[in-house]
mmCIF file of C-alpha atoms and ligand atoms in Angstrom:
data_model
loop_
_atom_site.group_PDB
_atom_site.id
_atom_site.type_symbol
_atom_site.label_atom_id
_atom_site.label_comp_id
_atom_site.label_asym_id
_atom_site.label_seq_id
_atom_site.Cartn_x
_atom_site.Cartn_y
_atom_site.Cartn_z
ATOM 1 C CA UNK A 1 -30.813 -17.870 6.163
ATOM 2 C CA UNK A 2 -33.791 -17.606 3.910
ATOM 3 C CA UNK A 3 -34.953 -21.026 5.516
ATOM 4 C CA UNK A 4 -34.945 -19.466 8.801
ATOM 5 C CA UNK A 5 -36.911 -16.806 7.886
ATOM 6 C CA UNK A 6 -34.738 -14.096 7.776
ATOM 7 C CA UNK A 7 -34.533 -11.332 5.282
ATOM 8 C CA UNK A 8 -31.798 -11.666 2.917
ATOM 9 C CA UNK A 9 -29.754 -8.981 0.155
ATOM 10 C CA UNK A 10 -26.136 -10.541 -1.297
ATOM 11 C CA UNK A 11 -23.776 -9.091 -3.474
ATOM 12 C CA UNK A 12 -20.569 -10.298 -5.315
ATOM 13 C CA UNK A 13 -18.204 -8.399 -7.596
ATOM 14 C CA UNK A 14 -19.484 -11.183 -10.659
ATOM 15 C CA UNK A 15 -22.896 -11.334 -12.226
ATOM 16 C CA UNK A 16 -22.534 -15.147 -13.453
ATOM 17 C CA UNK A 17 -21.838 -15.830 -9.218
ATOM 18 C CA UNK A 18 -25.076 -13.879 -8.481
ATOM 19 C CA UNK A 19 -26.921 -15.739 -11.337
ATOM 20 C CA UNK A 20 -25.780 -19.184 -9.753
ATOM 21 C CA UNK A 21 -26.976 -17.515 -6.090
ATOM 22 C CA UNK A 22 -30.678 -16.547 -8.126
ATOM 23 C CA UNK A 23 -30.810 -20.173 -8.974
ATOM 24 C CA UNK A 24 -31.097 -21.495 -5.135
ATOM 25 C CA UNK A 25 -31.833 -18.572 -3.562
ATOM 26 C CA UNK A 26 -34.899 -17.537 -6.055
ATOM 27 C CA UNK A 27 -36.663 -14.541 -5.881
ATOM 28 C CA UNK A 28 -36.538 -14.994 -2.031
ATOM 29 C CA UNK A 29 -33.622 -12.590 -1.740
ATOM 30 C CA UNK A 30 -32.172 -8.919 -3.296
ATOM 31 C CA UNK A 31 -29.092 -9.666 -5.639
ATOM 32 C CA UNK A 32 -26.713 -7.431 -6.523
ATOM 33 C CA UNK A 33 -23.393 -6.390 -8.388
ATOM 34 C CA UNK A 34 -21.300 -4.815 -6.555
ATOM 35 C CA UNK A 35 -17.470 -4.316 -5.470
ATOM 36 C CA UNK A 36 -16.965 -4.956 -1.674
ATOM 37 C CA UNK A 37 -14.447 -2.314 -2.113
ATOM 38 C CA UNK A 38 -17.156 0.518 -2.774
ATOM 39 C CA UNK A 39 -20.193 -1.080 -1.138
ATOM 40 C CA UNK A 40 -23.268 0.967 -1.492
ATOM 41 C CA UNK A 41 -25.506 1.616 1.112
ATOM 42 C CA UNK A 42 -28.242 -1.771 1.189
ATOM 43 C CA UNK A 43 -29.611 -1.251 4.595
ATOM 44 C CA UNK A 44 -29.051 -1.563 7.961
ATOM 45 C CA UNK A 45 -28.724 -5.326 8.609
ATOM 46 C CA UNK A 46 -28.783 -7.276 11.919
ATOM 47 C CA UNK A 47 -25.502 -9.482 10.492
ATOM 48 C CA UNK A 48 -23.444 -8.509 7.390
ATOM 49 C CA UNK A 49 -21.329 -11.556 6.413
ATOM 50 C CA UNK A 50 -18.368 -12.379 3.962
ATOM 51 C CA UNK A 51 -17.488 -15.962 4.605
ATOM 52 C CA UNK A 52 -16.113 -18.517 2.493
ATOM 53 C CA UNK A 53 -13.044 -17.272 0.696
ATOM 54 C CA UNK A 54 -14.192 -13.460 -0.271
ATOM 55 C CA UNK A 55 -12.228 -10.644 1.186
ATOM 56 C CA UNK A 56 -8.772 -12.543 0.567
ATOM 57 C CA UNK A 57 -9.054 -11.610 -2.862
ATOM 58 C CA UNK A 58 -8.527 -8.144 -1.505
ATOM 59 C CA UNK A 59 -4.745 -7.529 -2.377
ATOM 60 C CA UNK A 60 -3.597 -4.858 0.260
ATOM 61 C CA UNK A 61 -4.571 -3.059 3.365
ATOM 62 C CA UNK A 62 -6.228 -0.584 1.903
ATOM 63 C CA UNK A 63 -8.567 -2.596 0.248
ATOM 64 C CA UNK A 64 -9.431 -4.650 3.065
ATOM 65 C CA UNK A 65 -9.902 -1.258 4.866
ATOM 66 C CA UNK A 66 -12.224 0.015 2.054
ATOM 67 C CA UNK A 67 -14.073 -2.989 2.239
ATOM 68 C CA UNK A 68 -14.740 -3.237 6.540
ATOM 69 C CA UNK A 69 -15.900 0.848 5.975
ATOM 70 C CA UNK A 70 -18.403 -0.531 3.289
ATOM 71 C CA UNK A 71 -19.821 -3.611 5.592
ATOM 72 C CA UNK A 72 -19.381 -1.316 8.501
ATOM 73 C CA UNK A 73 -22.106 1.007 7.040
ATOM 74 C CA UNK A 74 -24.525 -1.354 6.375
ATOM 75 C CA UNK A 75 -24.979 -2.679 10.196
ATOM 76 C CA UNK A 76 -27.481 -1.716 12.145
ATOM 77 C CA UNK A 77 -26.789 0.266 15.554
ATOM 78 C CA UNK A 78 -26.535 -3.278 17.118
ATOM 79 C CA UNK A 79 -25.423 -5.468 13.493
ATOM 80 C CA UNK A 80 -22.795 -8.278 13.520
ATOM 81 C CA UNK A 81 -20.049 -8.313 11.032
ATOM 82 C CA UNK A 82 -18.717 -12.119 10.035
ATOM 83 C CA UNK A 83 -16.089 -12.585 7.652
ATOM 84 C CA UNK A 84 -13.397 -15.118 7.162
ATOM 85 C CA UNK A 85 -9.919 -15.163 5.623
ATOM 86 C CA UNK A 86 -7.294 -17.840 4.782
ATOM 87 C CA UNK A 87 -4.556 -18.481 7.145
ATOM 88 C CA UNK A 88 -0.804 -18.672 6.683
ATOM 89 C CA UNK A 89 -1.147 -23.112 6.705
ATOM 90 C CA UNK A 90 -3.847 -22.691 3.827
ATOM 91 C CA UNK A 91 -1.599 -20.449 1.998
ATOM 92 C CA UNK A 92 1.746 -22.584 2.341
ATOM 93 C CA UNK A 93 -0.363 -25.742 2.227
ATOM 94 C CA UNK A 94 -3.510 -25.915 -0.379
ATOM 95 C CA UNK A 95 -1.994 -22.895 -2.276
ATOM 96 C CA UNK A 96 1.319 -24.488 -2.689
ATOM 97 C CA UNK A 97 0.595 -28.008 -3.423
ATOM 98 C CA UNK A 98 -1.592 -30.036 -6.702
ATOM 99 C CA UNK A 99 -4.335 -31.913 -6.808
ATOM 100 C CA UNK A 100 -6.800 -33.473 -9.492
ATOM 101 C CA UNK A 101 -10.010 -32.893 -8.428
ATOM 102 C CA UNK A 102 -12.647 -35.648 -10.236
ATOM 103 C CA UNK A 103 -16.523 -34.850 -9.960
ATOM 104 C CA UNK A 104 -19.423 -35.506 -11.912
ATOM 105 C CA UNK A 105 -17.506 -37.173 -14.964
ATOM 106 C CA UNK A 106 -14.913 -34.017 -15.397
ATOM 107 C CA UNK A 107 -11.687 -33.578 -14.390
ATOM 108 C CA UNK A 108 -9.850 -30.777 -12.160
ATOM 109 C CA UNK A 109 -6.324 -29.682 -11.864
ATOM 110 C CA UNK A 110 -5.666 -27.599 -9.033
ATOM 111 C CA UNK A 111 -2.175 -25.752 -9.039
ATOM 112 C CA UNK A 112 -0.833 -23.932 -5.922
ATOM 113 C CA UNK A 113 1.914 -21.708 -7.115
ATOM 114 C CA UNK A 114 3.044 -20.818 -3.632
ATOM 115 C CA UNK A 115 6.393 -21.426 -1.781
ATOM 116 C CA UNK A 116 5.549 -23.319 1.095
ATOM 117 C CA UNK A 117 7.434 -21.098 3.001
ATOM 118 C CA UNK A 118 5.968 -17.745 1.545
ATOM 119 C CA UNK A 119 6.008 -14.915 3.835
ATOM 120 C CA UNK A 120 2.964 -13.568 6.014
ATOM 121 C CA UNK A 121 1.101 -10.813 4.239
ATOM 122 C CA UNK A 122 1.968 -12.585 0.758
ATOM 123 C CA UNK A 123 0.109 -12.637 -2.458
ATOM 124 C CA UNK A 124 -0.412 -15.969 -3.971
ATOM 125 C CA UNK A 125 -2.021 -17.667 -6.638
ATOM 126 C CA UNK A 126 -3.691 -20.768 -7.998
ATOM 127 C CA UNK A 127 -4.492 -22.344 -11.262
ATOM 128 C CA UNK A 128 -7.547 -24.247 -11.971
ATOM 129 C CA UNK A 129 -7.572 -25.801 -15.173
ATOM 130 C CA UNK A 130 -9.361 -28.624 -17.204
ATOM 131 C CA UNK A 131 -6.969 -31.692 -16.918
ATOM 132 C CA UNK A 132 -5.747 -31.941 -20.681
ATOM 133 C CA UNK A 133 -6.361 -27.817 -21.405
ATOM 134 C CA UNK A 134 -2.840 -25.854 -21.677
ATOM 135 C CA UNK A 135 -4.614 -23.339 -20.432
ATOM 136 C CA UNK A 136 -6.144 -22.579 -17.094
ATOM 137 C CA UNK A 137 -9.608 -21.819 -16.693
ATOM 138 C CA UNK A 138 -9.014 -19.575 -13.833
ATOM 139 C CA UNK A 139 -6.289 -18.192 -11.800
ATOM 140 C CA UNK A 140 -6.931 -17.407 -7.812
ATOM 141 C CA UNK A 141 -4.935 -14.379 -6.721
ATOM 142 C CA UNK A 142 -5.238 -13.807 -2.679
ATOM 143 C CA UNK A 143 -3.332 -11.885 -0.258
ATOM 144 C CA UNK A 144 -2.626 -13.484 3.209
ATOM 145 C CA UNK A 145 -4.134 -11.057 6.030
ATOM 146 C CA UNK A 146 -2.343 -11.807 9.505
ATOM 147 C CA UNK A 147 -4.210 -11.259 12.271
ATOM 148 C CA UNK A 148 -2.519 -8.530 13.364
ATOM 149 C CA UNK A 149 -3.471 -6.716 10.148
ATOM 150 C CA UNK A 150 -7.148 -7.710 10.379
ATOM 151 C CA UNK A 151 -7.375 -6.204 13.562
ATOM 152 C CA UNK A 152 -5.590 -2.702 12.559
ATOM 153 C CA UNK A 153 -8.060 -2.663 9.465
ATOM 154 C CA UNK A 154 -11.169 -3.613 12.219
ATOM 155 C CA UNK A 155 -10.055 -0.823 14.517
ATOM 156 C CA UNK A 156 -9.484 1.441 11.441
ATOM 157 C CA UNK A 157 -12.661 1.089 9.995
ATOM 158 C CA UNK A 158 -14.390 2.226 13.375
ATOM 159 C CA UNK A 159 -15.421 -1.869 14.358
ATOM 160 C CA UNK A 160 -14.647 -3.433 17.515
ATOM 161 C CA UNK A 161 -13.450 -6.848 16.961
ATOM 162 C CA UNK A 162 -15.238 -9.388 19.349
ATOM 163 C CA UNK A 163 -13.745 -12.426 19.054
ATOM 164 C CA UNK A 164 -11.627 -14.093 16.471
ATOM 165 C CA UNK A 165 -11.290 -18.418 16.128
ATOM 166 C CA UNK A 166 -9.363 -20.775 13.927
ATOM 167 C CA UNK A 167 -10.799 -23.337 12.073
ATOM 168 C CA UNK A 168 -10.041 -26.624 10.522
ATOM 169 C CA UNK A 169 -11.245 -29.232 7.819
ATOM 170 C CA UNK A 170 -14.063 -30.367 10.618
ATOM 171 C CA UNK A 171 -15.356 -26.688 10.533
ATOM 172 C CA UNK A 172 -15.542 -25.933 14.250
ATOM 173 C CA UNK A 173 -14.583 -22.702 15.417
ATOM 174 C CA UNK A 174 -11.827 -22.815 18.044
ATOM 175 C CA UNK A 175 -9.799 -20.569 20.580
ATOM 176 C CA UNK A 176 -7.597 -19.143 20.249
ATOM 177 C CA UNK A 177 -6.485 -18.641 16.166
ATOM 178 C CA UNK A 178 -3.239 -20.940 15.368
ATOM 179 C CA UNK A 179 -2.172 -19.723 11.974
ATOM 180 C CA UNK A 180 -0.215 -22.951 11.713
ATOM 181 C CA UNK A 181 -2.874 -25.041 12.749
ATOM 182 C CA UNK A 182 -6.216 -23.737 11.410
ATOM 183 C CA UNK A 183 -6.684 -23.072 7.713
ATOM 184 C CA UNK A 184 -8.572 -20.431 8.266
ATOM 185 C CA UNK A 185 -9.770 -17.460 10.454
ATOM 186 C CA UNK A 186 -12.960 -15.869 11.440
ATOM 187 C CA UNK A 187 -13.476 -12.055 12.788
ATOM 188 C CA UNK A 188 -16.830 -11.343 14.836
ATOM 189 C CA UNK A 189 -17.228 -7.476 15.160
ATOM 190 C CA UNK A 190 -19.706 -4.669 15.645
ATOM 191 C CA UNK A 191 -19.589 -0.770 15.193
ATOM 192 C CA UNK A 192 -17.341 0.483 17.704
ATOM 193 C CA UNK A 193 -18.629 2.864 20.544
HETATM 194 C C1 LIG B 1 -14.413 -18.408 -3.524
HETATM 195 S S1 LIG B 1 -15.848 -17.504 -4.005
HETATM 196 C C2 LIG B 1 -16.893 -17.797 -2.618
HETATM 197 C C3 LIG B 1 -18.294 -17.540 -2.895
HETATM 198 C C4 LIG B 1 -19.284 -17.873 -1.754
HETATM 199 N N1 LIG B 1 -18.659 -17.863 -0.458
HETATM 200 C C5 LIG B 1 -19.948 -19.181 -1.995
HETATM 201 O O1 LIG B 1 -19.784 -20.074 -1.160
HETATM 202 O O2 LIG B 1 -20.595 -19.354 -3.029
HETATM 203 C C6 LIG B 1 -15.321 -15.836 -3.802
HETATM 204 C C7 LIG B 1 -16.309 -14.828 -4.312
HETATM 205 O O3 LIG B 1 -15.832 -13.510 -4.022
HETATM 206 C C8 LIG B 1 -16.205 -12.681 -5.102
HETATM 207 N N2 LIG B 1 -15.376 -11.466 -5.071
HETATM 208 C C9 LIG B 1 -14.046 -11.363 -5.273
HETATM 209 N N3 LIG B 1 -13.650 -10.074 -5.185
HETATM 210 C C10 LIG B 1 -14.766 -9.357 -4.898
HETATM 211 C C11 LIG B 1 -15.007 -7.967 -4.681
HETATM 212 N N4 LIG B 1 -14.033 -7.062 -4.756
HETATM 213 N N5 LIG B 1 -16.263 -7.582 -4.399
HETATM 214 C C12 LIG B 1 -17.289 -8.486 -4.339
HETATM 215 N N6 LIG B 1 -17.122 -9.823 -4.539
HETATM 216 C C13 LIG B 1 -15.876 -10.241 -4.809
HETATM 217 C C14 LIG B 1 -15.970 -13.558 -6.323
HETATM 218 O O4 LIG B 1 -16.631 -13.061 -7.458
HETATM 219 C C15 LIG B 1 -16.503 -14.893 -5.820
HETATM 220 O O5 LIG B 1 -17.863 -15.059 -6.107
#
């Protein structure tokens, strides 16, 4: 976005994220710490976006309906909200399954801990460890938002959802969402009204 010439301010809950951000995004852009869940007030911005595997780690509906209020009040009158979340297959699929990840002379262990047949609305987790450490470096804990519970939390949070696709692996947004086909979803909303 800074490439295109737009002006750009990003946030995340973790200061050693936003230090990796400073590092390509230089002093080109604002950084900040901050929890999505009690966003303060940046601006008024033409797109506010959360894409890429941030607001699952919101755990219930009230978070995810703190956090739409927060983006919600940083759009301008005529601002675009973007944000994506991981579907039911990515969840009973990626989250539930192993896999040794080797890159750049290290080596990965991935470990779903889901059922592949855990429920909609479910909180799930992941370990990511270094192959021969007993213990993991990190666990992922998300919640599963269906879209019917997106769309309550939209409407809630005074946005009106515009249109919602499904993606795959290939990335290309398609019509209409198939939680058992895409791995995950994307909402496109503005300020209701
Ligand atoms: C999987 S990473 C994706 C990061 C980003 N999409 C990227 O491509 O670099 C998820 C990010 O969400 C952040 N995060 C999780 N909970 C958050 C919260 N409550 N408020 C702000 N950021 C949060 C994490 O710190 C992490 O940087």
């Amino acid at each position: 976005m800074l490439s295109r010439g737009w002006r750009v301010t990003g946030c995340d809950i973790s200061a050693s994220m936003l230090a990796l951000a400073r590092g390509k995004a230089g002093e080109g852009a604002e950084l900040s710490v901050a929890d999505m869940r009690e966003l303060p007030f940046f601006g008024g911005f033409d797109l506010v976006w959360a894409l890429d595997d941030a607001v699952n780690y919101l755990l219930d509906a009230d978070e995810l309906a703190q956090a739409l209020s927060g983006m919600r009040r940083n759009l301008a009158p005529t601002g675009l909200l973007l944000f994506d979340v991981n579907t039911l297959l990515a969840y009973r699929t990626f989250f539930a399954e192993t896999e040794l990840i080797e890159r750049g002379g290290r080596r990965l262990l991935w470990q779903g801990q889901a059922a592949p047949d855990m429920p909609p609305g479910s909180i799930c987790e992941a370990h990511l460890s270094v192959d021969d450490a007993s213990e993991p470096l990190a666990t992922h804990r998300q919640r599963h938002f269906p879209e019917a519970e997106a769309l309550e939390a939209l409407d809630g949070a005074g946005l009106q959802c515009l249109d919602v696709f499904g993606i795959t692996y290939d990335g290309i947004p398609r019509r209409p969402l198939d939680e058992a086909v895409h791995t995950k979803a994307i909402y496109i909303a503005r300020a209701a009204g």
